[in-house]
Short mmCIF file of C-alpha atoms in Angstrom, two decimals:
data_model
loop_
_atom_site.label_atom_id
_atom_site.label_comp_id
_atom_site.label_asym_id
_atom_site.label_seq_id
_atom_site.Cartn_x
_atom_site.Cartn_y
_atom_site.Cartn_z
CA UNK A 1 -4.05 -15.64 -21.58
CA UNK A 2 -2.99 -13.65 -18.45
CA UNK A 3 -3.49 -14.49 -14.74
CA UNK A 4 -6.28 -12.05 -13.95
CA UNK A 5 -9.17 -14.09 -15.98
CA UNK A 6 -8.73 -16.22 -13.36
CA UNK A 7 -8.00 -13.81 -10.31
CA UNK A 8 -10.98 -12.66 -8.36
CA UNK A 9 -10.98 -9.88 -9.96
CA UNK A 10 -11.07 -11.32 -13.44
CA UNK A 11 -13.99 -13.96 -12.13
CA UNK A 12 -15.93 -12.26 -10.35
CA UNK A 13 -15.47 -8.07 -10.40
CA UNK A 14 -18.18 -6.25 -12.52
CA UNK A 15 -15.79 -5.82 -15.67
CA UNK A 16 -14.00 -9.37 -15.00
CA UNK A 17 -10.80 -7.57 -15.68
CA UNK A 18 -11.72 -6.24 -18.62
CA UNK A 19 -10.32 -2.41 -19.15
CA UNK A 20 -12.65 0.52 -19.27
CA UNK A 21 -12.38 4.15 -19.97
CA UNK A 22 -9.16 5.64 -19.49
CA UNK A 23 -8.84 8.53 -16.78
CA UNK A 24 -5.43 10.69 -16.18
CA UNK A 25 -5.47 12.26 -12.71
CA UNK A 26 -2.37 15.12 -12.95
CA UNK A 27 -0.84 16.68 -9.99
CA UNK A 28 -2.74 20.02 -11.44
CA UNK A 29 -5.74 18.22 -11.30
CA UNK A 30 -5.64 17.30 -8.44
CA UNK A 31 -4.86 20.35 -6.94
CA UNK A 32 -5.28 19.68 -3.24
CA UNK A 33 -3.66 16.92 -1.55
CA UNK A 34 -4.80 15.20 1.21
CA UNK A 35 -3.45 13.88 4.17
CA UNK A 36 -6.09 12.22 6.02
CA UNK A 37 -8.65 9.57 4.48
CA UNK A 38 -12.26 10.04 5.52
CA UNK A 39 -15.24 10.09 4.23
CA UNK A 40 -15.67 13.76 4.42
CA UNK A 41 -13.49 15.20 1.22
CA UNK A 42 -15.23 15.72 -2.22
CA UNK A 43 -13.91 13.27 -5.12
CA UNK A 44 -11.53 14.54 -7.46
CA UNK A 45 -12.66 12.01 -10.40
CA UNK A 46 -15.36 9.57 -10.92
CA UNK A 47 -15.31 6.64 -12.62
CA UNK A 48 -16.96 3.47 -13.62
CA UNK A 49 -15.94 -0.34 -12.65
CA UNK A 50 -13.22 -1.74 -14.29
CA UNK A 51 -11.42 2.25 -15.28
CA UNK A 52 -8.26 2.47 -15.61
CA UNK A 53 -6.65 5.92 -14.40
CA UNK A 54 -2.98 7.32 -14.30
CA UNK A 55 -2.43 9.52 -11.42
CA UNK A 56 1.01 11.29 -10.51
CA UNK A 57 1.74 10.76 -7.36
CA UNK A 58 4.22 13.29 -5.00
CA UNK A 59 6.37 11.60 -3.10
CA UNK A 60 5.79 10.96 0.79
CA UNK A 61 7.64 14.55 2.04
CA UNK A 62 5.04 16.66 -1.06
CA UNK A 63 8.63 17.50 -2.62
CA UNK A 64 10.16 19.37 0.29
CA UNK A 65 13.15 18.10 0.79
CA UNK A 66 15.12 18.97 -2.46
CA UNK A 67 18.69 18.00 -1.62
CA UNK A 68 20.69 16.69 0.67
CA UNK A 69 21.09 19.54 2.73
CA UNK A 70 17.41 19.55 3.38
CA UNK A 71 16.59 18.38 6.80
CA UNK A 72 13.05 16.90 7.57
CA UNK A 73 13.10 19.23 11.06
CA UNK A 74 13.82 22.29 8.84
CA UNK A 75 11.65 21.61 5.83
CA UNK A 76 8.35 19.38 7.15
CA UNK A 77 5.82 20.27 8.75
CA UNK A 78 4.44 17.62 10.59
CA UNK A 79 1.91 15.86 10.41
CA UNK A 80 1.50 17.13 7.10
CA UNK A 81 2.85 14.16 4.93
CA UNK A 82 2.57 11.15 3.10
CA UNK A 83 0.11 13.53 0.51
CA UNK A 84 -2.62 11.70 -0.87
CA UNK A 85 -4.40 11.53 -4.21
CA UNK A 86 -7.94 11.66 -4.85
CA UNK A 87 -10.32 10.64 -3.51
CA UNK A 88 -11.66 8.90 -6.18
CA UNK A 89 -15.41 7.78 -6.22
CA UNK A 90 -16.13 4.46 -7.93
CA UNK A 91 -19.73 4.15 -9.25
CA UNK A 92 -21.87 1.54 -7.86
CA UNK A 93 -19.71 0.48 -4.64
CA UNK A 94 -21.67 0.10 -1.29
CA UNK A 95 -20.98 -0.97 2.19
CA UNK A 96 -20.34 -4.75 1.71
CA UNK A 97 -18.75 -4.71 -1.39
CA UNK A 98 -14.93 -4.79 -2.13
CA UNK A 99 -12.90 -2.58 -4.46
CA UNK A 100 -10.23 -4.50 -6.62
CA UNK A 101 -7.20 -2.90 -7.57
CA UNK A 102 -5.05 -4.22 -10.30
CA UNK A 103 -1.40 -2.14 -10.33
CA UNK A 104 -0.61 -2.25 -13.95
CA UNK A 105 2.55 0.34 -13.41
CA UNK A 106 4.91 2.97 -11.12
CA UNK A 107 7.16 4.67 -12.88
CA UNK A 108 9.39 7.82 -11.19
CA UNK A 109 8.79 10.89 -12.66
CA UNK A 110 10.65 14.47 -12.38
CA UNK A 111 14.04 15.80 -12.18
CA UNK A 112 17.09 13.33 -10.44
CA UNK A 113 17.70 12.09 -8.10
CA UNK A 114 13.71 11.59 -7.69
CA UNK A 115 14.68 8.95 -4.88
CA UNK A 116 14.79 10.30 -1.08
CA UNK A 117 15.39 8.76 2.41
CA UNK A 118 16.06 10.34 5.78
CA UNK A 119 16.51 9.55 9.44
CA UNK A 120 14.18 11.56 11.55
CA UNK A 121 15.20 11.87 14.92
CA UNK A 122 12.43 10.02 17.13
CA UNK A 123 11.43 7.92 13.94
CA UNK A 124 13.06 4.50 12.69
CA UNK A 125 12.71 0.57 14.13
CA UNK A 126 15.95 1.48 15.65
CA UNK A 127 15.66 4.30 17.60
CA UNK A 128 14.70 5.66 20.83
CA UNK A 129 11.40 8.00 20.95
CA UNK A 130 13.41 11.41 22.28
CA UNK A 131 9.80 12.40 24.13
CA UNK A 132 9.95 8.99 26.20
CA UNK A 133 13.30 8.16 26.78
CA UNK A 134 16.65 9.92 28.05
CA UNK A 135 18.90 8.62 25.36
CA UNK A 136 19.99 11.57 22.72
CA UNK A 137 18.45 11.62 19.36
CA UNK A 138 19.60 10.17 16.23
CA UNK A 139 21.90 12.38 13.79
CA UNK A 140 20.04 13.76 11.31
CA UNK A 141 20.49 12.71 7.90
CA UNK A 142 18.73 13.40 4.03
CA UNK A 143 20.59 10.40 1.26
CA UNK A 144 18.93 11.39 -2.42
CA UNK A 145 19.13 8.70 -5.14
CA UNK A 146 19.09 8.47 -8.58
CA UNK A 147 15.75 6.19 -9.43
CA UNK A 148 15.61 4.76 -12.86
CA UNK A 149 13.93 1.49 -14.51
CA UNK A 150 17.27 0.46 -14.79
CA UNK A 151 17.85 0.68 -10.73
CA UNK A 152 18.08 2.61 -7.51
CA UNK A 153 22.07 4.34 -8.01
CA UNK A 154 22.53 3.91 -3.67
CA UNK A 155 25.85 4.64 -4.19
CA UNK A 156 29.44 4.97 -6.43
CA UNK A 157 29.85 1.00 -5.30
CA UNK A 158 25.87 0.06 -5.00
CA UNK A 159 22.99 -0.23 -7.67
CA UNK A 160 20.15 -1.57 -6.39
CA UNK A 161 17.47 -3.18 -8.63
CA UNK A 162 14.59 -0.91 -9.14
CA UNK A 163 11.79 -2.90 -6.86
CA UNK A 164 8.66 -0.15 -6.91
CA UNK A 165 5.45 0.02 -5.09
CA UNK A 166 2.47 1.90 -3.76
CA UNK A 167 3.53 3.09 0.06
CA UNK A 168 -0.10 3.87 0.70
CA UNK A 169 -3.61 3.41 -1.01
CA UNK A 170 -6.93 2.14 -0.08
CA UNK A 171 -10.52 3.75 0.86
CA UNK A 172 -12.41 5.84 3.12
CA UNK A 173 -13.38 4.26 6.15
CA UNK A 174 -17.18 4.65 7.08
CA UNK A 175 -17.27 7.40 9.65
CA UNK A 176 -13.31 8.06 11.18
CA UNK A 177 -11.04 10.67 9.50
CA UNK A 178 -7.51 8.81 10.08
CA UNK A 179 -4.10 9.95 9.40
CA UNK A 180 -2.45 9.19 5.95
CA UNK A 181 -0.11 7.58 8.19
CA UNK A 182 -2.12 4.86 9.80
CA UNK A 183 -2.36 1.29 8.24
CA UNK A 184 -6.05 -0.49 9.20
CA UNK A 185 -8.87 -2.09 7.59
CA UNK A 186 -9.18 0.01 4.72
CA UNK A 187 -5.70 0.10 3.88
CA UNK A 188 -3.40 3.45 4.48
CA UNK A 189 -0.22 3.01 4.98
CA UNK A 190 0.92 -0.59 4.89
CA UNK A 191 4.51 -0.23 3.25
CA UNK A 192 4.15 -3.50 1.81
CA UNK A 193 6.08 -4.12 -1.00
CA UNK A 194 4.12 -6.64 -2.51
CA UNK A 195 1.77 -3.72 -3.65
CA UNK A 196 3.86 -3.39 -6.90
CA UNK A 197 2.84 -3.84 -10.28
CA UNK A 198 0.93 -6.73 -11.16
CA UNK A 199 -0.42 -7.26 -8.03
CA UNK A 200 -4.28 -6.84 -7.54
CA UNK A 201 -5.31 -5.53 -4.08
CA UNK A 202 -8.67 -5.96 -2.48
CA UNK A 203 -10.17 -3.44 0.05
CA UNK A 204 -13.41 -3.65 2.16
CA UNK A 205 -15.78 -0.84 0.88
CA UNK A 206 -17.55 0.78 4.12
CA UNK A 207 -19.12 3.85 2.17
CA UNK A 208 -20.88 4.35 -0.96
CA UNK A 209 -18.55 5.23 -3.96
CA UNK A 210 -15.88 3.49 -1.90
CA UNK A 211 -13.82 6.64 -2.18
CA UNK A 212 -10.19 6.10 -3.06
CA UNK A 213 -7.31 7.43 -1.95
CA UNK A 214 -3.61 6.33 -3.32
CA UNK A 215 -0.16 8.52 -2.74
CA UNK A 216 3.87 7.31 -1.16
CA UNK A 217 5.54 5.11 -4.08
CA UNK A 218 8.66 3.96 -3.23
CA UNK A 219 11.52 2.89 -5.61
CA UNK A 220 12.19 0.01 -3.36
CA UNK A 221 12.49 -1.04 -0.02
CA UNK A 222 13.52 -3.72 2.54
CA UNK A 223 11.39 -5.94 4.57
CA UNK A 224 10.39 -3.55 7.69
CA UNK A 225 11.16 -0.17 6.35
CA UNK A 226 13.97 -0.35 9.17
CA UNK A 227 14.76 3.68 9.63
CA UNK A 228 10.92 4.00 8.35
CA UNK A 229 12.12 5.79 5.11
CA UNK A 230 12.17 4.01 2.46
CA UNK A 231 13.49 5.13 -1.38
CA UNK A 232 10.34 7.75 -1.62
CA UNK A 233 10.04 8.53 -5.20
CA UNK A 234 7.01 10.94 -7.15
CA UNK A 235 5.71 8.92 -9.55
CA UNK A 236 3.35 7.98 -12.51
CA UNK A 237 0.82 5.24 -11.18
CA UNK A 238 -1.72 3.50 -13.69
CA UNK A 239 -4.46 1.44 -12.19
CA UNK A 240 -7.32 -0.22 -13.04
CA UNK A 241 -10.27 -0.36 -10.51
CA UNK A 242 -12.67 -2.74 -10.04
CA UNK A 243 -16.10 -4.06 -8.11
CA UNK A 244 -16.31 -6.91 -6.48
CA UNK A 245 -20.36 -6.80 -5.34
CA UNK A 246 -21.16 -9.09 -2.28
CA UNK A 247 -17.72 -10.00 -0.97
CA UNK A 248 -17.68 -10.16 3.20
CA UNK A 249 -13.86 -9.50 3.52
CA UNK A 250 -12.52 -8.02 7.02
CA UNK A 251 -9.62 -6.06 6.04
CA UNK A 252 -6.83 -5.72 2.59
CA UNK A 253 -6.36 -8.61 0.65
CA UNK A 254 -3.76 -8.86 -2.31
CA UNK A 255 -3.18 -11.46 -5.01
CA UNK A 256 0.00 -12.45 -7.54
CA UNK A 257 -0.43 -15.06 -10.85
CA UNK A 258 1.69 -16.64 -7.62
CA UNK A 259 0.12 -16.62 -4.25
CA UNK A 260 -2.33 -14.61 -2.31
CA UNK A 261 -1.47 -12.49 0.96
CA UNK A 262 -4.10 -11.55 3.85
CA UNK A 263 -2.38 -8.55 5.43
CA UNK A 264 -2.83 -7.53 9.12
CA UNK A 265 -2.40 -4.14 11.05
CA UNK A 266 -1.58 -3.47 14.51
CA UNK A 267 0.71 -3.09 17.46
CA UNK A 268 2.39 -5.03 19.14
CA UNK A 269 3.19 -6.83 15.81
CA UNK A 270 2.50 -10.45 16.52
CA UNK A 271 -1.33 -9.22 16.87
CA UNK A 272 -0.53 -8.16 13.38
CA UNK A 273 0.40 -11.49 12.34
CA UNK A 274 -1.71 -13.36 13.92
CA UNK A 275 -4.73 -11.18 12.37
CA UNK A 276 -2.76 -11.99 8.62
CA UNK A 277 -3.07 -15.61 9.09
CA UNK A 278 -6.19 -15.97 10.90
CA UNK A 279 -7.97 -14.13 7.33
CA UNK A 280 -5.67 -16.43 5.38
CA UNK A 281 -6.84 -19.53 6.79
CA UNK A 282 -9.98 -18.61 6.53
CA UNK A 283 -10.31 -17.38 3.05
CA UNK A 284 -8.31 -20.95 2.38
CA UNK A 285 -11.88 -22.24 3.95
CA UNK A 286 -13.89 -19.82 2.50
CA UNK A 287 -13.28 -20.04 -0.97
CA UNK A 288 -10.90 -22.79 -2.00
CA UNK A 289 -12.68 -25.81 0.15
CA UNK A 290 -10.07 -26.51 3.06
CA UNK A 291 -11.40 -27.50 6.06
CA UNK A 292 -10.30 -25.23 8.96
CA UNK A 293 -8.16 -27.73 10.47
CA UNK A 294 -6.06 -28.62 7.15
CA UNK A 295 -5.53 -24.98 6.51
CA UNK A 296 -4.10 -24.34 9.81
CA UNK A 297 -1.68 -27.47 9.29
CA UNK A 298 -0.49 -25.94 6.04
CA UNK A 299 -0.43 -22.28 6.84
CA UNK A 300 1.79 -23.69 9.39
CA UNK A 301 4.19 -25.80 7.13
CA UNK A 302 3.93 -23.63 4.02
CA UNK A 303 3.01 -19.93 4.51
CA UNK A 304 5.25 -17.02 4.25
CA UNK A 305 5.10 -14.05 6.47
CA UNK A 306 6.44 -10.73 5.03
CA UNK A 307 7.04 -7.44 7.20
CA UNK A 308 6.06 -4.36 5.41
CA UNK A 309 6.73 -1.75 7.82
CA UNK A 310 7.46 -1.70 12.10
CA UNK A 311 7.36 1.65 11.94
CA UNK A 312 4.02 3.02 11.70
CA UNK A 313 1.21 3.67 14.00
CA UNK A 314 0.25 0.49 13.75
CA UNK A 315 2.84 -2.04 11.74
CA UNK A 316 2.23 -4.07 8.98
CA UNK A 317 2.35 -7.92 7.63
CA UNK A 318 1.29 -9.50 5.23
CA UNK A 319 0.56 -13.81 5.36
CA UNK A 320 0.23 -15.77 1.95
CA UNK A 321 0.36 -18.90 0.53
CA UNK A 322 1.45 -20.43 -2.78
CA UNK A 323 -1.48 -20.57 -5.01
CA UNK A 324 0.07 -24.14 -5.96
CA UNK A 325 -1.34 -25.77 -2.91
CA UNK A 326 -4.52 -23.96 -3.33
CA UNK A 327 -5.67 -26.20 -6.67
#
């Protein structure tokens, strides 16, 4: 019997895991990409609870950058990237609800080397912001990468394993129009690598039809994101989307067969933690009887904190605990 019968999703969405219709969302069909999410574009698909769609995905520069001799100055027209697909309205969802997302698979698709990085001058953990600061800019540079299941050719000497998952996704907020760029509440752009396949991620519904958006696989990446490019890849995503009716959550929430994760976004980035483990101990309290006190102690002793990105408008983390000391 797998995990997700007794996930959230599995106990308590409208399908309870089970898999609907099947939907295939093509690059064609989706014709327009967008790069903000809001409540304000027309879906692309409907579908009903518990779906399961395959969308192809661009990667986060819309395919610009072709080679190596591509630079993201020449080629990129900012702020036009990390291209989204969708939206895609789910029947039923309201304001209240919460929108569970089970990753069954991201696979690259097109020509090799499908895998790109870069460092952007003014962009990266470690680099100075050439519109603040005196010091020069940073060099340039485009690396393109073979990206197979078999692994992520880095270089003659290096193969790294093939580690994939979903840059971006989540839903419209209720009223703002916000950058493809920008992690929050509803998602965006969290970078989190624990948004791979198998995963099922939770997001706080603030309109009706939720209205989801997903776009930015990545082949792999390290905690952080350091340069803030990691191995962008277009792929083939498959999904199945679910309802949760009647769940009060405040922001993403992601579960494993191993451990759950509350994730936090914000600057500077120990507000961002401190908003991961705050929701952590409380869904510990909420929903698997700890008492506030005895969460805190163990959050303290036995959670993990991972970085997604500290690059972003706002940066990332994500605060989880082993299911193990949940029972």
């Amino acid at each position: 019997m797998s995990w997700i019968s007794t996930s959230f999703m599995g106990r308590t969405a409208a399908a309870k895991g089970a898999a609907g219709a099947k939907h295939r969302l093509s690059e064609e069909d989706q014709g327009t990409f967008h790069y903000v999410y809001g409540p304000y574009s027309e879906p692309v698909l409907r579908i009903s609870p518990g779906d399961v769609v395959e969308v192809e995905t661009l990667d986060a520069f819309g395919g610009a950058i072709t080679s190596e001799e591509d630079l993201p100055s020449d080629v990129l027209n900012m702020p036009f990237v990390n291209p989204q697909n969708g939206p895609i309205a789910v029947t039923g969802a309201e304001k209240g609800d919460v929108l569970a997302v089970h990753i069954h698979s991201v696979l690259p698709r097109g020509p090799q080397p499908a895998g790109t990085t870069a460092l952007i001058p003014s962009f990266g953990a470690l680099v100075a912001d050439a519109s603040m600061m005196l010091n020069p800019a940073i060099t340039e540079r485009v690396k393109k990468m073979d990206v197979t299941e078999d692994g992520v050719r880095f270089s003659d000497r290096i193969t790294l394993p093939f580690e994939p998952f979903i840059g971006t996704m989540g839903i419209s907020p209720e009223i703002e129009a916000v950058s493809s760029l920008q992690p929050d509440y509803w998602g965006g752009n969290m970078d989190l690598p624990d948004v791979a396949p198998g995963a099922v991620v939770y997001f706080p519904v603030q309109r009706q039809d939720a209205h989801f958006f997903v776009g930015d696989c990545h082949g792999r990446q390290g905690d952080g994101e350091l340069c803030g490019v990691a191995v962008e890849i277009p792929a083939t995503v498959v999904l199945q989307i679910d309802l949760i009716k009647d769940w009060a959550i405040p922001g993403v929430r992601l579960e494993t067969e191993d451990f759950i994760m509350s994730v936090g976004s914000a600057r500077p980035m120990e507000d961002a933690a401190r908003m991961a483990y705050r929701d952590l101990v409380r869904w510990m309290v909420e929903d698997y009887g700890f008492e506030e006190s005895e969460a805190y102690f163990l959050a303290t002793q036995a959670g993990k904190m991972r970085v997604g990105n500290m690059v972003d408008p706002k940066y990332t983390l994500g605060a989880s605990m082993l299911k193990k000391y949940l029972v």
